[in-house]
Structure formats: C-alpha cells, structure tokens
Short mmCIF file of C-alpha atoms in Angstrom, two decimals:
data_model
loop_
_atom_site.label_atom_id
_atom_site.label_comp_id
_atom_site.label_asym_id
_atom_site.label_seq_id
_atom_site.Cartn_x
_atom_site.Cartn_y
_atom_site.Cartn_z
CA MET A 1421 78.41 2.06 124.44
CA SER A 1422 78.81 3.59 120.61
CA ASP A 1423 76.16 6.17 119.56
CA TYR A 1424 75.84 4.24 116.09
CA ASP A 1425 77.08 0.78 115.36
CA ALA A 1426 77.98 2.09 112.55
CA ILE A 1427 78.93 5.46 110.87
CA ILE A 1428 79.49 5.90 107.23
CA ILE A 1429 81.45 9.43 105.82
CA GLY A 1430 80.25 9.58 102.38
CA ALA A 1431 77.17 9.68 100.71
CA GLY A 1432 78.48 8.02 97.57
CA LEU A 1433 77.50 4.96 95.33
CA GLY A 1434 79.61 2.82 97.54
CA GLY A 1435 79.20 4.13 101.15
CA LEU A 1436 74.84 3.88 100.61
CA SER A 1437 75.31 0.90 99.07
CA THR A 1438 77.35 -0.90 102.31
CA GLY A 1439 74.74 1.45 104.89
CA SER A 1440 71.70 0.14 103.24
CA ILE A 1441 72.45 -3.56 103.34
CA ILE A 1442 74.19 -3.56 107.11
CA ALA A 1443 71.37 -1.46 107.94
CA LYS A 1444 68.76 -4.06 106.67
CA ASN A 1445 70.58 -6.49 108.92
CA GLY A 1446 70.03 -4.91 112.09
CA MET A 1447 72.73 -2.47 112.17
CA LYS A 1448 72.49 1.12 113.27
CA VAL A 1449 73.75 3.30 110.69
CA LEU A 1450 74.28 7.16 110.40
CA VAL A 1451 75.79 8.43 106.67
CA LEU A 1452 76.96 11.79 107.07
CA GLU A 1453 77.98 13.86 104.00
CA GLN A 1454 79.52 17.06 103.81
CA SER A 1455 77.66 18.23 100.96
CA ASP A 1456 73.57 19.84 100.66
CA ILE A 1457 73.47 16.29 98.13
CA ILE A 1458 73.95 13.08 98.02
CA GLY A 1459 75.49 10.71 95.98
CA GLY A 1460 79.24 12.08 95.45
CA CYS A 1461 79.83 12.05 91.76
CA CYS A 1462 76.83 10.71 90.62
CA SER A 1463 74.24 13.25 91.39
CA THR A 1464 72.62 16.18 89.57
CA PHE A 1465 71.58 19.74 90.47
CA GLU A 1466 70.18 22.42 89.06
CA ASN A 1467 70.20 26.08 87.81
CA GLN A 1468 67.98 28.40 85.68
CA GLY A 1469 65.58 25.37 85.50
CA TYR A 1470 68.54 23.33 83.61
CA LYS A 1471 69.28 19.64 85.27
CA PHE A 1472 72.77 19.34 84.88
CA ASP A 1473 74.76 15.55 86.09
CA VAL A 1474 77.98 16.30 88.71
CA GLY A 1475 79.86 13.36 86.46
CA ALA A 1476 78.33 10.08 86.19
CA SER A 1477 76.43 10.20 82.73
CA ILE A 1478 74.77 6.64 82.80
CA VAL A 1479 74.57 2.99 83.76
CA GLU A 1480 75.95 0.17 82.48
CA LEU A 1481 76.36 -3.28 83.83
CA ILE A 1482 73.25 -2.97 86.16
CA ARG A 1483 73.90 -6.02 87.63
CA PRO A 1484 75.58 -4.58 91.06
CA LEU A 1485 72.45 -2.55 91.29
CA GLU A 1486 70.16 -5.79 91.56
CA ILE A 1487 72.55 -8.11 93.70
CA LEU A 1488 72.36 -4.32 96.58
CA PHE A 1489 69.08 -4.35 96.19
CA GLU A 1490 67.82 -8.71 95.99
CA LYS A 1491 70.38 -8.22 99.53
CA MET A 1492 67.71 -5.80 100.87
CA GLY A 1493 64.84 -8.38 99.86
CA LYS A 1494 63.78 -5.23 97.83
CA ASP A 1495 63.36 -5.00 94.17
CA ILE A 1496 65.88 -2.47 91.99
CA LYS A 1497 62.05 -1.72 89.67
CA ASP A 1498 60.61 0.18 92.75
CA TYR A 1499 63.06 2.25 93.48
CA VAL A 1500 65.09 3.64 90.69
CA ASP A 1501 62.72 4.46 87.49
CA LEU A 1502 66.16 3.02 84.20
CA ILE A 1503 65.56 4.67 81.19
CA PRO A 1504 66.97 2.12 78.40
CA CYS A 1505 69.10 3.74 75.37
CA ASP A 1506 70.01 3.07 71.97
CA PRO A 1507 71.90 3.19 71.06
CA ILE A 1508 75.01 3.46 72.78
CA TYR A 1509 76.61 6.23 71.35
CA SER A 1510 77.09 8.11 68.26
CA PHE A 1511 81.19 8.24 67.21
CA ILE A 1512 82.83 11.21 65.37
CA THR A 1513 86.40 10.80 63.97
CA PRO A 1514 88.57 13.77 62.95
CA GLU A 1515 87.75 13.18 59.13
CA GLY A 1516 84.40 14.43 60.26
CA LYS A 1517 82.71 10.36 60.14
CA ARG A 1518 80.20 9.79 61.67
CA PHE A 1519 78.84 6.31 62.50
CA LYS A 1520 76.23 4.80 65.63
CA ILE A 1521 76.43 1.84 67.56
CA PRO A 1522 73.21 0.09 68.57
CA THR A 1523 72.49 -1.69 71.16
CA ASP A 1524 71.89 -4.87 70.04
CA ILE A 1525 74.83 -7.54 69.20
CA ASP A 1526 73.83 -8.31 66.06
CA ALA A 1527 73.13 -4.50 64.44
CA THR A 1528 76.50 -3.91 65.80
CA ASN A 1529 78.09 -6.86 64.16
CA GLU A 1530 76.49 -5.71 60.92
CA VAL A 1531 77.64 -1.62 62.03
CA VAL A 1532 81.46 -3.06 62.18
CA LYS A 1533 81.03 -5.69 59.18
CA ALA A 1534 80.47 -2.01 56.37
CA MET A 1535 83.15 0.08 58.69
CA ALA A 1536 85.70 -2.99 58.76
CA PRO A 1537 85.25 -5.97 56.14
CA GLU A 1538 88.62 -6.85 56.70
CA ASP A 1539 88.42 -6.95 60.56
CA TYR A 1540 84.88 -8.28 60.81
CA GLU A 1541 86.24 -12.71 61.51
CA ASN A 1542 87.73 -11.44 64.88
CA TRP A 1543 85.64 -9.14 65.51
CA LEU A 1544 83.45 -12.28 65.89
CA LYS A 1545 85.79 -14.04 68.15
CA PHE A 1546 86.65 -10.70 70.28
CA GLU A 1547 83.24 -10.86 70.75
CA GLU A 1548 82.54 -13.58 71.35
CA PHE A 1549 85.79 -13.74 73.91
CA GLY A 1550 84.74 -10.42 75.70
CA MET A 1551 80.94 -11.35 76.40
CA TRP A 1552 81.98 -15.02 77.60
CA LEU A 1553 84.43 -12.51 80.21
CA LEU A 1554 82.03 -10.36 80.91
CA HIS A 1555 79.02 -13.11 82.33
CA TYR A 1556 81.69 -15.55 83.81
CA GLY A 1557 84.47 -12.95 85.44
CA LEU A 1558 81.13 -10.61 86.05
CA ASP A 1559 79.59 -13.33 88.40
CA ALA A 1560 83.00 -14.16 89.59
CA MET A 1561 84.35 -11.14 90.61
CA ILE A 1562 82.54 -7.98 90.15
CA CYS A 1563 81.20 -8.03 94.08
CA ALA A 1564 83.78 -10.20 95.97
CA ASP A 1565 86.68 -10.21 97.85
CA MET A 1566 90.18 -9.74 96.89
CA SER A 1567 91.72 -7.59 98.97
CA THR A 1568 93.77 -10.49 99.51
CA PHE A 1569 96.00 -13.59 98.09
CA SER A 1570 93.78 -15.90 99.87
CA SER A 1571 90.66 -14.17 99.15
CA ALA A 1572 91.62 -13.63 95.80
CA LEU A 1573 92.07 -17.88 95.83
CA LYS A 1574 89.31 -18.85 97.20
CA VAL A 1575 87.87 -16.46 94.17
CA VAL A 1576 90.05 -18.37 91.55
CA ALA A 1577 89.72 -21.94 93.56
CA LYS A 1578 85.58 -21.01 93.12
CA TYR A 1579 85.68 -19.75 89.22
CA PRO A 1580 88.58 -21.63 88.46
CA LYS A 1581 88.07 -20.98 84.42
CA VAL A 1582 89.20 -16.83 85.30
CA TYR A 1583 92.62 -17.50 84.30
CA LYS A 1584 91.66 -17.22 81.03
CA MET A 1585 91.17 -13.52 81.50
CA LEU A 1586 94.67 -13.60 82.77
CA PRO A 1587 96.73 -12.46 79.11
CA THR A 1588 94.37 -9.90 78.64
CA LEU A 1589 94.43 -8.82 81.87
CA ALA A 1590 98.20 -8.18 81.55
CA MET A 1591 98.37 -6.83 78.48
CA ASN A 1592 97.34 -3.12 77.89
CA HIS A 1593 94.78 -2.35 76.46
CA GLU A 1594 96.06 -1.51 73.32
CA MET A 1595 97.97 -4.87 73.00
CA ALA A 1596 94.27 -6.46 73.51
CA VAL A 1597 92.74 -4.59 70.79
CA LYS A 1598 95.43 -3.84 68.59
CA LYS A 1599 96.24 -8.07 68.43
CA ALA A 1600 92.65 -8.27 66.68
CA PHE A 1601 91.72 -4.95 64.47
CA SER A 1602 93.88 -3.12 61.96
CA ASN A 1603 91.09 -0.58 60.76
CA LYS A 1604 91.81 2.29 62.30
CA ASP A 1605 88.19 3.22 63.13
CA LEU A 1606 87.41 0.12 64.67
CA LEU A 1607 90.50 0.20 66.77
CA SER A 1608 88.91 4.52 68.52
CA SER A 1609 85.89 2.78 68.79
CA VAL A 1610 87.63 -0.16 70.92
CA SER A 1611 90.84 1.99 72.83
CA PHE A 1612 88.41 5.22 73.98
CA GLN A 1613 86.79 3.40 76.82
CA SER A 1614 90.52 2.94 78.89
CA PHE A 1615 90.12 6.90 79.70
CA PHE A 1616 86.31 5.27 81.86
CA ALA A 1617 88.39 3.48 83.89
CA GLY A 1618 91.17 6.55 83.91
CA ALA A 1619 93.30 5.45 81.71
CA PRO A 1620 95.07 5.93 77.83
CA PRO A 1621 95.86 2.48 76.06
CA PHE A 1622 99.01 1.81 76.55
CA LEU A 1623 98.22 1.74 80.31
CA GLY A 1624 95.08 0.89 80.92
CA SER A 1625 95.50 -2.92 81.98
CA GLY A 1626 93.94 -4.78 78.74
CA VAL A 1627 90.67 -5.89 79.92
CA PHE A 1628 89.22 -2.75 79.87
CA GLY A 1629 88.91 -3.26 76.51
CA MET A 1630 85.58 -5.62 77.46
CA ILE A 1631 83.94 -1.18 78.08
CA ALA A 1632 83.39 -1.97 74.62
CA LEU A 1633 81.81 -4.67 74.52
CA SER A 1634 79.68 -4.62 78.39
CA GLU A 1635 77.26 -1.71 76.79
CA HIS A 1636 75.64 -4.78 74.54
CA LEU A 1637 74.68 -5.32 78.27
CA GLY A 1638 72.19 -2.55 77.82
CA ILE A 1639 73.27 1.30 78.99
CA TYR A 1640 70.41 3.47 80.98
CA TYR A 1641 69.98 6.54 82.93
CA PRO A 1642 68.16 7.19 85.42
CA ARG A 1643 65.26 8.98 85.00
CA GLY A 1644 65.70 12.83 86.39
CA GLY A 1645 68.88 12.29 86.44
CA MET A 1646 72.17 9.92 87.89
CA LYS A 1647 71.21 11.89 91.11
CA GLY A 1648 67.87 9.55 90.91
CA ILE A 1649 70.36 6.20 91.26
CA PRO A 1650 71.51 7.43 95.30
CA ASP A 1651 68.08 8.27 95.96
CA GLY A 1652 66.87 5.11 95.35
CA ILE A 1653 69.47 3.38 96.89
CA MET A 1654 68.89 5.93 99.89
CA LYS A 1655 65.26 5.12 100.30
CA ALA A 1656 65.94 1.57 100.53
CA GLY A 1657 68.06 1.91 103.48
CA GLN A 1658 66.29 4.85 104.38
CA GLU A 1659 63.55 2.12 105.57
CA SER A 1660 66.05 -0.34 106.95
CA GLY A 1661 66.63 2.72 109.45
CA MET A 1662 69.70 3.51 107.88
CA GLU A 1663 69.94 7.75 108.70
CA VAL A 1664 71.22 10.74 106.52
CA ARG A 1665 72.73 13.70 107.46
CA THR A 1666 73.70 15.93 104.53
CA ASN A 1667 75.68 19.50 105.20
CA THR A 1668 77.52 17.43 107.79
CA LYS A 1669 81.65 17.41 107.81
CA VAL A 1670 83.19 14.65 109.57
CA GLU A 1671 86.62 16.86 110.08
CA ARG A 1672 88.78 13.58 111.45
CA ILE A 1673 88.52 9.68 112.33
CA LEU A 1674 88.67 9.42 116.46
CA LEU A 1675 91.13 6.52 117.13
CA GLU A 1676 92.05 5.65 120.13
CA GLY A 1677 95.35 4.06 120.26
CA ARG A 1678 94.61 2.60 116.05
CA ASP A 1679 91.47 1.47 116.98
CA ALA A 1680 88.58 3.52 115.30
CA LYS A 1681 86.03 4.91 117.57
CA GLY A 1682 83.61 6.96 115.56
CA VAL A 1683 84.48 10.94 114.08
CA VAL A 1684 85.02 14.32 115.05
CA LEU A 1685 82.69 17.27 113.44
CA ASP A 1686 83.88 20.23 111.48
CA ASP A 1687 82.12 22.36 115.11
CA GLY A 1688 83.96 19.55 116.85
CA THR A 1689 81.46 17.58 117.73
CA GLU A 1690 82.69 13.71 118.63
CA ILE A 1691 80.05 10.81 117.10
CA THR A 1692 81.13 7.49 118.89
CA SER A 1693 80.56 4.35 116.74
CA ASP A 1694 81.77 0.65 116.75
CA ILE A 1695 82.89 1.18 113.35
CA VAL A 1696 83.78 3.88 111.01
CA VAL A 1697 83.33 2.83 107.12
CA SER A 1698 84.83 6.14 104.60
CA ASN A 1699 83.07 6.50 101.27
CA VAL A 1700 86.01 9.29 100.75
CA ASN A 1701 88.81 8.70 98.75
CA GLY A 1702 91.06 6.79 100.90
CA LYS A 1703 93.73 9.05 100.55
CA VAL A 1704 91.86 11.62 101.65
CA THR A 1705 90.66 9.22 104.73
CA TYR A 1706 93.99 7.83 105.22
CA LEU A 1707 96.56 11.03 105.37
CA LYS A 1708 93.69 13.93 106.52
CA MET A 1709 91.10 12.31 108.55
CA ILE A 1710 93.58 9.84 110.33
CA GLY A 1711 97.23 11.65 109.73
CA PRO A 1712 99.88 10.89 108.18
CA ASP A 1713 101.21 10.34 112.45
CA ALA A 1714 98.79 7.17 112.81
CA LEU A 1715 99.94 5.26 111.09
CA PRO A 1716 102.08 2.43 110.49
CA LYS A 1717 105.30 3.07 107.99
CA TRP A 1718 104.35 0.72 105.55
CA ALA A 1719 100.88 2.11 105.17
CA PHE A 1720 101.86 5.31 104.76
CA LYS A 1721 104.14 4.46 102.10
CA GLY A 1722 101.66 2.57 100.42
CA VAL A 1723 99.21 5.18 101.01
CA THR A 1724 101.27 7.39 99.32
CA SER A 1725 102.50 5.05 96.54
CA TYR A 1726 98.96 5.20 94.59
CA MET A 1727 98.53 7.46 91.75
CA ASN A 1728 95.60 9.30 92.07
CA SER A 1729 93.22 8.49 88.17
CA MET A 1730 92.85 11.91 85.84
CA PRO A 1731 91.08 14.79 85.91
CA CYS A 1732 88.52 15.51 83.37
CA PRO A 1733 86.66 19.42 83.87
CA MET A 1734 83.05 18.74 82.73
CA LEU A 1735 80.24 21.73 81.14
CA TYR A 1736 76.95 21.93 81.43
CA VAL A 1737 75.53 23.65 79.01
CA GLY A 1738 71.67 24.69 78.95
CA LEU A 1739 70.01 25.00 74.98
CA ASP A 1740 66.63 26.13 74.14
CA THR A 1741 66.90 24.37 70.82
CA LYS A 1742 67.47 20.42 69.45
CA PRO A 1743 70.57 19.50 69.35
CA ASN A 1744 72.06 17.85 65.72
CA LEU A 1745 73.51 14.65 68.11
CA ASN A 1746 71.24 10.94 67.45
CA ALA A 1747 72.50 9.22 70.90
CA HIS A 1748 72.70 10.01 74.80
CA HIS A 1749 76.33 9.62 74.14
CA THR A 1750 78.35 10.60 71.63
CA ILE A 1751 82.38 11.07 71.17
CA VAL A 1752 84.22 12.59 69.38
CA THR A 1753 87.98 11.61 68.67
CA GLY A 1754 91.12 10.12 67.02
CA SER A 1755 93.11 7.29 66.16
CA VAL A 1756 94.34 4.83 69.57
CA GLU A 1757 98.22 6.85 68.69
CA PHE A 1758 96.45 9.78 69.17
CA MET A 1759 94.46 9.19 72.38
CA ASN A 1760 98.12 7.85 74.09
CA GLU A 1761 100.07 10.98 73.06
CA VAL A 1762 97.28 13.54 74.79
CA TRP A 1763 98.48 11.72 77.72
CA THR A 1764 101.99 11.13 77.36
CA LYS A 1765 102.47 15.35 74.68
CA TYR A 1766 99.65 17.29 76.93
CA TYR A 1767 98.07 15.52 80.33
CA THR A 1768 101.57 14.79 81.48
CA GLN A 1769 102.70 17.53 81.09
CA GLY A 1770 100.76 20.29 81.86
CA LEU A 1771 99.79 20.86 78.44
CA ILE A 1772 95.95 21.71 77.57
CA PRO A 1773 94.91 20.08 73.90
CA GLU A 1774 92.56 21.91 71.56
CA ASN A 1775 91.46 19.47 69.91
CA ALA A 1776 91.83 16.16 71.92
CA MET A 1777 88.47 13.99 73.25
CA SER A 1778 85.56 15.63 73.68
CA LEU A 1779 82.29 12.56 75.23
CA ILE A 1780 79.34 14.65 74.79
CA CYS A 1781 75.87 13.77 76.76
CA TRP A 1782 72.65 14.69 75.81
CA PRO A 1783 70.97 13.14 78.57
CA THR A 1784 67.06 15.08 77.34
CA GLU A 1785 67.02 12.69 75.62
CA ALA A 1786 66.22 10.43 77.29
CA ASP A 1787 64.37 12.09 79.70
CA PRO A 1788 63.42 15.98 78.10
CA SER A 1789 61.62 16.84 81.52
CA LEU A 1790 64.84 17.73 82.67
CA ALA A 1791 65.21 20.76 80.97
CA PRO A 1792 62.09 23.65 80.50
CA GLU A 1793 60.15 22.39 77.40
CA GLY A 1794 61.62 22.84 74.38
CA HIS A 1795 64.66 23.25 75.62
CA HIS A 1796 67.95 20.53 76.29
CA VAL A 1797 70.83 19.71 78.28
CA LEU A 1798 73.98 18.74 77.59
CA ASN A 1799 76.65 17.42 79.70
CA TRP A 1800 80.08 17.30 78.69
CA ILE A 1801 83.73 16.72 79.12
CA CYS A 1802 86.01 18.70 76.61
CA ASN A 1803 89.61 18.03 75.83
CA ALA A 1804 89.58 15.13 77.73
CA PRO A 1805 91.92 14.53 79.86
CA ALA A 1806 92.77 17.86 81.12
CA PRO A 1807 95.89 17.41 83.55
CA TYR A 1808 94.65 19.01 87.94
CA SER A 1809 97.80 22.44 86.97
CA PRO A 1810 97.69 23.40 83.71
CA LEU A 1811 101.42 24.92 83.36
CA GLY A 1812 101.78 28.23 85.13
CA ASP A 1813 98.40 28.74 85.38
CA ASN A 1814 95.13 27.49 87.51
CA TRP A 1815 91.98 26.45 86.37
CA ASP A 1816 89.90 29.26 88.68
CA ARG A 1817 91.81 31.64 86.23
CA ILE A 1818 90.93 29.56 82.76
CA LYS A 1819 86.85 28.61 83.53
CA ASP A 1820 85.99 31.21 81.38
CA TRP A 1821 89.06 30.55 78.15
CA TYR A 1822 87.88 26.36 79.12
CA LYS A 1823 83.94 27.45 77.99
CA GLU A 1824 84.75 29.18 75.27
CA GLN A 1825 86.75 26.00 73.88
CA GLY A 1826 83.94 24.04 74.97
CA LEU A 1827 81.74 26.50 72.62
CA LYS A 1828 83.98 26.07 69.89
CA GLU A 1829 83.69 22.78 69.94
CA LEU A 1830 79.69 22.82 69.51
CA GLU A 1831 80.00 25.18 67.10
CA LYS A 1832 81.86 22.61 65.36
CA TYR A 1833 80.18 19.40 66.35
CA VAL A 1834 76.84 20.00 67.83
CA LEU A 1835 75.27 23.86 66.38
CA PRO A 1836 77.03 25.82 64.09
CA ASP A 1837 74.77 28.80 65.36
CA ALA A 1838 75.24 27.03 69.02
CA ARG A 1839 75.81 31.15 70.16
CA ASP A 1840 72.58 31.93 69.57
CA HIS A 1841 70.56 29.40 71.18
CA VAL A 1842 73.32 28.48 74.58
CA THR A 1843 70.69 29.44 77.81
CA LEU A 1844 73.27 28.54 80.43
CA ILE A 1845 76.97 27.80 79.91
CA ASP A 1846 78.80 26.62 83.22
CA VAL A 1847 81.77 24.18 84.49
CA SER A 1848 83.35 22.29 87.17
CA THR A 1849 87.23 22.65 86.76
CA PRO A 1850 89.82 19.55 88.40
CA LEU A 1851 90.04 22.19 91.63
CA ASP A 1852 85.58 22.40 92.44
CA PHE A 1853 85.45 18.26 91.82
CA GLU A 1854 88.68 18.58 94.54
CA ARG A 1855 87.06 20.33 96.61
CA ARG A 1856 83.00 19.35 96.37
CA LEU A 1857 84.19 15.84 95.88
CA LEU A 1858 86.90 15.30 98.14
CA HIS A 1859 89.09 13.85 94.88
CA PRO A 1860 92.49 14.50 95.56
CA GLU A 1861 93.74 16.36 92.10
CA GLY A 1862 89.91 16.55 90.88
CA GLY A 1863 91.12 12.46 90.17
CA ILE A 1864 87.14 11.13 89.14
CA TYR A 1865 87.79 7.92 89.30
CA GLY A 1866 89.67 7.80 92.78
CA LEU A 1867 93.06 5.89 92.38
CA PHE A 1868 94.97 5.69 89.12
CA SER A 1869 93.84 1.84 87.63
CA ASP A 1870 96.67 -0.11 86.18
CA LEU A 1871 97.29 -2.45 86.73
CA THR A 1872 99.56 -2.69 90.20
CA SER A 1873 96.52 -0.74 91.90
CA LEU A 1874 93.25 -3.83 90.78
CA ALA A 1875 92.60 -6.42 93.10
CA MET A 1876 94.77 -6.54 96.36
CA PHE A 1877 96.96 -4.05 95.55
CA ARG A 1878 94.46 -0.99 95.60
CA MET A 1879 92.98 0.14 99.30
CA SER A 1880 91.32 -2.52 101.30
CA ASN A 1881 88.22 -2.35 101.72
CA LYS A 1882 88.97 -3.28 105.34
CA SER A 1883 92.10 -1.66 106.82
CA ARG A 1884 94.56 -3.08 107.46
CA ALA A 1885 96.63 -0.77 109.26
CA ILE A 1886 93.06 1.20 111.26
CA LYS A 1887 91.20 -1.73 113.26
CA ASP A 1888 87.45 -1.16 112.45
CA LEU A 1889 88.15 0.79 109.60
CA TYR A 1890 86.53 -0.11 106.71
CA LEU A 1891 86.47 1.39 103.25
CA SER A 1892 84.00 1.71 100.32
CA GLY A 1893 84.08 3.89 96.90
CA ALA A 1894 86.44 4.20 93.70
CA SER A 1895 89.85 4.22 96.12
CA THR A 1896 89.27 0.92 96.86
CA HIS A 1897 88.39 -2.61 95.45
CA PHE A 1898 86.55 -2.41 93.73
CA GLY A 1899 85.93 0.76 92.94
CA GLY A 1900 85.94 3.35 89.62
CA GLY A 1901 82.78 4.31 87.76
CA VAL A 1902 78.73 3.26 88.64
CA PRO A 1903 78.89 0.06 88.98
CA THR A 1904 82.34 -0.86 90.75
CA SER A 1905 81.37 2.02 93.45
CA VAL A 1906 77.99 0.05 94.19
CA ALA A 1907 80.41 -3.14 94.36
CA SER A 1908 82.66 -2.31 96.47
CA GLY A 1909 79.90 -0.93 99.59
CA ILE A 1910 78.85 -4.37 98.60
CA THR A 1911 82.12 -5.95 99.07
CA THR A 1912 82.59 -3.87 101.69
CA ALA A 1913 79.09 -4.51 103.53
CA ASP A 1914 79.61 -7.75 102.96
CA ILE A 1915 82.92 -8.24 105.00
CA ILE A 1916 81.20 -5.91 108.07
CA MET A 1917 78.76 -8.80 108.49
CA LYS A 1918 80.85 -11.33 108.52
CA ASP A 1919 83.23 -9.52 110.99
CA HIS A 1920 80.34 -8.18 112.93
CA GLY A 1921 77.07 -9.34 111.90
CA MET B 426 129.56 -24.41 87.16
CA LYS B 427 129.56 -21.31 88.43
CA SER B 428 130.85 -20.23 84.28
CA ALA B 429 127.58 -22.63 83.31
CA LYS B 430 125.39 -20.32 85.64
CA LYS B 431 127.69 -16.27 84.42
CA LEU B 432 127.06 -17.94 80.31
CA PHE B 433 122.91 -19.12 81.30
CA LEU B 434 122.45 -15.59 83.02
CA LEU B 435 123.96 -14.00 79.72
CA VAL B 436 122.54 -15.40 77.81
CA ALA B 437 119.30 -15.16 79.37
CA VAL B 438 119.94 -11.41 79.75
CA ALA B 439 121.25 -11.21 76.10
CA ALA B 440 118.09 -12.55 75.15
CA MET B 441 115.93 -10.11 77.13
CA ALA B 442 117.56 -7.29 75.43
CA ALA B 443 116.59 -8.75 72.45
CA GLY B 444 113.09 -9.32 73.02
CA TRP B 445 112.98 -5.55 74.20
CA PHE B 446 113.65 -4.20 71.16
CA THR B 447 111.26 -6.65 69.12
CA LEU B 448 108.40 -4.31 71.68
CA ASN B 449 106.65 -1.75 69.95
CA GLU B 450 106.37 2.01 72.82
CA SER B 451 103.32 1.05 73.85
CA THR B 452 104.37 -1.91 74.97
CA ARG B 453 107.68 -0.49 76.32
CA ARG B 454 106.46 2.33 77.84
CA TYR B 455 103.66 0.51 79.96
CA ILE B 456 106.29 -2.48 80.91
CA VAL B 457 108.56 0.57 81.90
CA HIS B 458 105.71 1.91 83.97
CA LEU B 459 104.50 -0.93 85.63
CA ALA B 460 107.92 -1.95 86.77
CA LYS B 461 108.41 1.80 88.77
CA GLN B 462 105.30 0.95 90.26
CA VAL B 463 106.50 -2.58 91.60
CA PRO B 464 108.58 -1.70 94.48
CA SER B 465 105.42 -0.48 96.33
CA LEU B 466 103.38 -3.84 96.14
CA PRO B 467 104.75 -4.79 99.02
CA TYR B 468 103.16 -1.16 100.88
CA ARG B 469 99.88 -1.43 99.06
CA TYR B 470 99.34 -4.80 100.15
CA PHE B 471 99.32 -4.56 103.49
CA VAL B 472 97.05 -0.87 103.30
#
C-alpha cells in the first residue's frame, strides 16, 4: 500500500494544475516543492518592501486557466483576481519612435493604418486568419493530448479544419510575417513575440506569429503579483485535499525496474506512491532524478537530443518615482534582421549584446500595492537573449556589469535621472534560474520550441520510458509560458484519470 | 528503365538545388536547422 496515490514533484503551474484536478477526482495527492515559494517561474518574491515577479510577467490566453477551474467545479474569479491591462504594450524602435498597441483590435487597426498604410489590407487578412486560428486552433488543441500520432490524428478527425494551419506551422515566424507585411516597424511589432516562445524569428514556427494577435483576446495581471495564479490553483487543490510541502527537495525518483514507485528526498526519506508526476524540467527528471543507467537506450538518445530553450537574465528594479512608461509592457527592439543577428552573431557565440531587445515590465501600473506608496517596481529583461555561458566569463562574476547595463538602458528609455531614483536593483542570472528553478542552462521555456520539438516530438506527458511516470510543465507538450504550462498540467491530469481514474 | 530513373533523379536534384538558391538566407538557415534535428525525431517520439 503506497503512502499516496500520486506524488507531484515541483509546485509550478503544470504540477499544481495536475495535482488539483486529480485530487478533485478523489486521488490522494502530495506536491513537493524544493523552494520556499510555489509557482516556479510564475511567482513573486519580496525584497525591501517591493514585490518582484520571478519571471512570468503577464497572463494571456486565459482559457486554459478557466478550463482548469471548471474541471474543479469552481469559478476562477473566486481564486485569482485578474486585472485587465490595456494597452498590450508600448513599442520603442531604435530610432526612438514610440507607439502603443491597444487591446481593442479595432483600435489596433487604426494604429496599423497610420503606421503602415501600405500593409493595412494585408493586416486585416492576417488578423482574420489569426483570430480564426486562435479560436478554432485553441479549442482543438490547447489541452489536447497529441503526444502520439494516433492521439494527434484523433484531434485532426474531430477538428478537420486544423489542416488550414499547416502551412503557417511549417514556415518560420519570419516568413509568416514577411509574407504579409513590408513595413519595418509593423514587421518588428509582430516578430519579437517569437522570443516569447524562446526562439528568434528565423527559427520559431510561423504559428508563433499569432502570439501578437492572441494578446488582443486580453492580457491580465494577477493582483498581488504573478504568484496570485499558483496561489489560487493551490487553494482550489487544497480544498480537494491536495497536500503541498515547500522546502522539500526530491533527490531522485524511486524505481522498481522501470516502474516509478515514489520519491527519495535529499534527507534520505522515501515516500511511496502509485504514480509520480514530475513538473521539473524533463531533462533533469530523466537524467538526474532517474539516471541514464535506468533509461532505455532510445529514451536516453531522445532526452539528450533536445536543445534547451534560451535563458533570460532578469533585472528587478525598485524606484522612488513614477517611471516614464505608458504600458504594462514596453518593448525595445530593432528590425527582424536585427533580432536574427542578435541570435546568430551574439547569443550563439556566447556574447551579450549591448543594445539588443529589452522587455520592461511595469507591474505597479496595474497593482500599486506591489511597492511602498509612491514607489514603483520594474521587472526587466535587458538585452535579451543572453547566453548561459558568456564567452570567457561567468554570470556570478558579471552580475554587477549586467546591472550597470540595465541602469544605462533605464536612463536611455525610462528615466534620464534614473540613478537618483533607483532604490534597489537586483538580478536573476541564467545560473540563478538553473539553481532555483532546475532549468538546465537557465532555459526559462523548458526545451527549445521548434517544429521538431512540438506535439508528439516534445517530451510526452505520459512517459514512454518509465511506467507510472507522468510529466507536466514547460518541457512537455504543451509547455512554455503561463497558459501552456497550465494546459500541460490539464493534459497530464486527463491522461492520468484515463489510466487510473 | 534504369536510365530513365537516373534522369528523373538528376532532374529532381537539379530542381532542388535551383530551388535552394532562390531561398533567402533566413529560410535556408531554418531548413538546415530543422534538417539537423530530423535524425533525433524517432528517439524523441519514444520519450
């Protein structure tokens, strides 16, 4: 007789989502989290009276969250207070041009008409196809198990029109947008989102081009910080009996042959369970918590073939004045070609560019309670993407240099007298993310997302190598990002209930 | 029959080569990247 029906390793969004649903369905569930806070990349910590988000800075495509709470027979509004953010973002070009993209699609059409009249007709077509794809594709696939050819075929049979998205899926992000537009600023504004999926425009799939449109379905910030989302899911799960232990590190997965039987903690304690769900990065799960010797040869080859997603250092800034910003998100970047060059000439060569892409998040605009009165918080990805191993150096040594780069950008784009107003500046480097969140090489989106690592070619939610082992989170199908991590958790829960319910 | 097959193959390779040089650099890099991943697909499918 096992101690639990299911043990979930990692209280990230995927793990909590799986745990909550299967607990609601009567399973005895224990969630183990190595950190003192839950949520993984979607979390919030406090420093000197300021609340900073660890990584994730917004939630879009809230449908998976709604589905999750529906599956628990609850209303998301009773658990997570989501504040709508408008505009979606403000955009700053290298020439210093600034424009805002409103949430309302008709208002955005007017912005596009003024910015790129030559592309306006194509914009309307792009928008029509993108919105269809988002509604139809999301319904069809967002929480669907497509980890095998047969399960994917079942989805296609149920939603036959998904074939219409195949050309967009097959081409790269750059081709998808360049096919439609020629205006440099418009192209930039629909290209940088490829990095939200962890790849430059020339490597990401064309479907990532739809991220620009998905935000028009609404973007939200949880009151109290991004941790509000995992907190809400945990609360709902606990009401169904789900148990959560923080500061509890799992050392390895307990095996009998190739059958998962529980976990071993770092103090040697063994906890047994009928099934194990790992929300930890799939590579860490298979290579460290199970070990290469316990894996079939083909599984070892498969696991080690995946590229990690890109790391992103994150600056956390406290200000004693209001920043000169006008949106929750501000993007600073150049042309599509520039984004690709940053990847090939800098990132892959181990170099940190001094003038690349920045994503400035201003959460106190939505929720002033995150900072002392009159103060503000900025979470800032500065000059991304940045390599895990800077050439001839390491992140522990260049932390202060990176903060200085951030201050220079702050002076340039946000506050000319920034140094007089910064009360706190801290940084999470790729090494910090690797240590705290167990993301290999600090890759914040789990595994690299290209056409060859999606759906049935991404790590399966139900392990094919180890019996009674399931996976959720960023490195699995769906994975990467708030809505998709939640979707991966739902998919895993559905498979578990089919197998064990 | 054999020579017809050879000719067909030759034409196909020539067409692919000609097509390749009409692609822009970004598309070529994308295809090369995907091609490098293809040998791993059978293994990935079984993880």
